[in-house]
Amino acid sequence: MTNVPDTPLGKMYREHIQLILDKNIEALLDQYTDDALLISSFMKKPIIYKGRDQIREHMQGILGIDGLETDIVFWGETDDPQTLMITEQITMTTKDGEANMRFADSWVLRDGKIAIHFAGMVQHPDGSLA
């Protein structure tokens, strides 16, 4: 993991990635508010997940990850409101081998937890752009 600043959001991001690597979905969900909204573009069309149960459904995808390396290309955060906007170069290992892609993630926090998460794919493993 590279280019993550030593800030409270940097610490939360590091924990987020470690929880993904640990495949600890319940602890990962604890980073979200109960009524959180996650908008994902991983499947080349937007899918909206509302609340803990639907976000848990989305998080099932981490079970297939055997390795994950992130290189932060862009990091922007604010304190009031607490927000994070990042672009990541990702190298992921699954049973099908290694994949390289680029993500754009944005978080809006409420009371220290993710209330809104834009989980965006910028470049898919096949090289196509989102």
Coordinates of C-alpha atoms in Angstrom, one line a residue:
M1 CA 0.0 0.0 0.0
T2 CA 1.6 3.3 -1.1
N3 CA 0.9 7.0 -0.8
V4 CA -1.6 6.8 2.1
P5 CA -1.2 9.8 4.4
D6 CA -0.9 9.5 8.2
T7 CA -4.3 11.0 8.9
P8 CA -7.4 9.6 10.6
L9 CA -8.9 8.9 7.2
G10 CA -5.6 7.3 6.1
K11 CA -5.7 5.1 9.1
M12 CA -9.4 4.1 8.4
Y13 CA -8.4 3.4 4.7
R14 CA -5.6 1.1 5.8
E15 CA -7.9 -0.7 8.2
H16 CA -10.5 -1.0 5.3
I17 CA -8.0 -2.6 3.0
Q18 CA -6.7 -5.0 5.8
L19 CA -10.3 -6.0 6.6
I20 CA -10.7 -6.9 2.9
L21 CA -7.5 -8.9 2.9
D22 CA -8.7 -10.6 6.1
K23 CA -12.1 -11.3 4.4
N24 CA -13.7 -9.9 7.6
I25 CA -17.0 -8.7 6.2
E26 CA -18.7 -8.0 9.5
A27 CA -15.8 -5.8 10.8
L28 CA -15.8 -4.1 7.4
L29 CA -19.5 -3.4 7.7
D30 CA -18.8 -1.9 11.1
Q31 CA -17.0 0.9 9.3
Y32 CA -20.4 1.9 7.7
T33 CA -23.5 3.5 9.2
D34 CA -26.6 1.2 9.5
D35 CA -28.3 3.2 6.7
A36 CA -25.3 3.5 4.5
L37 CA -25.6 3.9 0.7
L38 CA -23.0 2.3 -1.6
I39 CA -23.1 3.0 -5.3
S40 CA -20.9 0.5 -7.3
S41 CA -19.8 0.6 -10.9
F42 CA -17.8 -2.6 -10.7
M43 CA -20.2 -4.4 -13.1
K44 CA -20.1 -1.7 -15.8
K45 CA -23.5 -0.4 -14.8
P46 CA -24.4 1.3 -11.5
I47 CA -25.7 -0.9 -8.7
I48 CA -27.0 0.8 -5.6
Y49 CA -26.8 -1.0 -2.2
K50 CA -28.8 0.5 0.7
G51 CA -28.3 -0.5 4.3
R52 CA -26.1 -3.1 6.0
D53 CA -27.8 -6.2 4.5
Q54 CA -27.4 -5.1 0.9
I55 CA -23.9 -3.8 1.4
R56 CA -23.0 -7.2 3.0
E57 CA -24.3 -8.8 -0.3
H58 CA -21.9 -6.5 -2.3
M59 CA -19.0 -7.4 0.1
Q60 CA -19.3 -11.1 -0.7
G61 CA -17.0 -10.4 -3.7
I62 CA -14.0 -9.9 -1.3
L63 CA -14.1 -13.7 -0.5
G64 CA -12.5 -14.4 -3.8
I65 CA -9.5 -12.1 -3.3
D66 CA -6.2 -13.8 -2.5
G67 CA -4.0 -10.7 -2.7
L68 CA -4.5 -7.0 -3.1
E69 CA -2.0 -4.2 -3.6
T70 CA -3.1 -0.6 -3.8
D71 CA -1.1 2.4 -5.0
I72 CA -2.9 5.7 -4.3
V73 CA -2.7 7.9 -7.3
F74 CA -4.8 10.8 -5.9
W75 CA -5.8 11.5 -2.3
G76 CA -8.1 14.3 -1.2
E77 CA -9.9 14.6 2.1
T78 CA -11.8 17.2 4.1
D79 CA -12.5 17.5 7.9
D80 CA -15.9 19.2 8.0
P81 CA -17.7 17.4 6.5
Q82 CA -15.4 14.4 6.8
T83 CA -15.0 13.1 3.2
L84 CA -12.4 11.2 1.2
M85 CA -11.8 11.0 -2.5
I86 CA -9.2 8.8 -3.9
T87 CA -8.0 7.1 -7.1
E88 CA -6.2 3.8 -6.7
Q89 CA -4.2 1.6 -9.0
I90 CA -5.1 -1.9 -7.9
T91 CA -3.3 -5.2 -8.4
M92 CA -5.6 -8.1 -7.3
T93 CA -5.0 -11.8 -7.2
T94 CA -7.9 -14.2 -7.4
K95 CA -8.2 -17.9 -8.3
D96 CA -8.2 -16.7 -12.0
G97 CA -4.8 -15.0 -11.6
E98 CA -3.7 -11.4 -11.4
A99 CA -5.8 -8.5 -12.5
N100 CA -4.9 -4.8 -12.8
M101 CA -7.5 -2.1 -12.6
R102 CA -8.0 1.5 -11.4
F103 CA -10.7 2.5 -8.9
A104 CA -12.1 5.8 -7.8
D105 CA -13.5 5.7 -4.3
S106 CA -15.2 8.4 -2.4
W107 CA -16.5 8.3 1.2
V108 CA -18.8 10.7 3.0
L109 CA -18.7 10.0 6.7
R110 CA -21.2 10.6 9.5
D111 CA -20.1 10.3 13.1
G112 CA -16.8 8.6 12.0
K113 CA -18.5 6.0 9.8
I114 CA -19.1 5.7 6.1
A115 CA -22.6 7.0 5.2
I116 CA -22.1 7.2 1.5
H117 CA -19.6 5.2 -0.6
F118 CA -19.1 5.7 -4.3
A119 CA -17.1 2.6 -5.3
G120 CA -16.2 3.3 -8.9
M121 CA -14.3 1.3 -11.4
V122 CA -12.3 3.7 -13.7
Q123 CA -10.5 1.0 -15.7
H124 CA -11.6 -2.6 -15.8
P125 CA -9.1 -5.5 -15.8
D126 CA -9.7 -5.9 -19.5
G127 CA -8.4 -2.4 -20.0
S128 CA -11.8 -0.9 -20.9
L129 CA -12.7 2.4 -19.3
A130 CA -15.8 2.9 -17.2

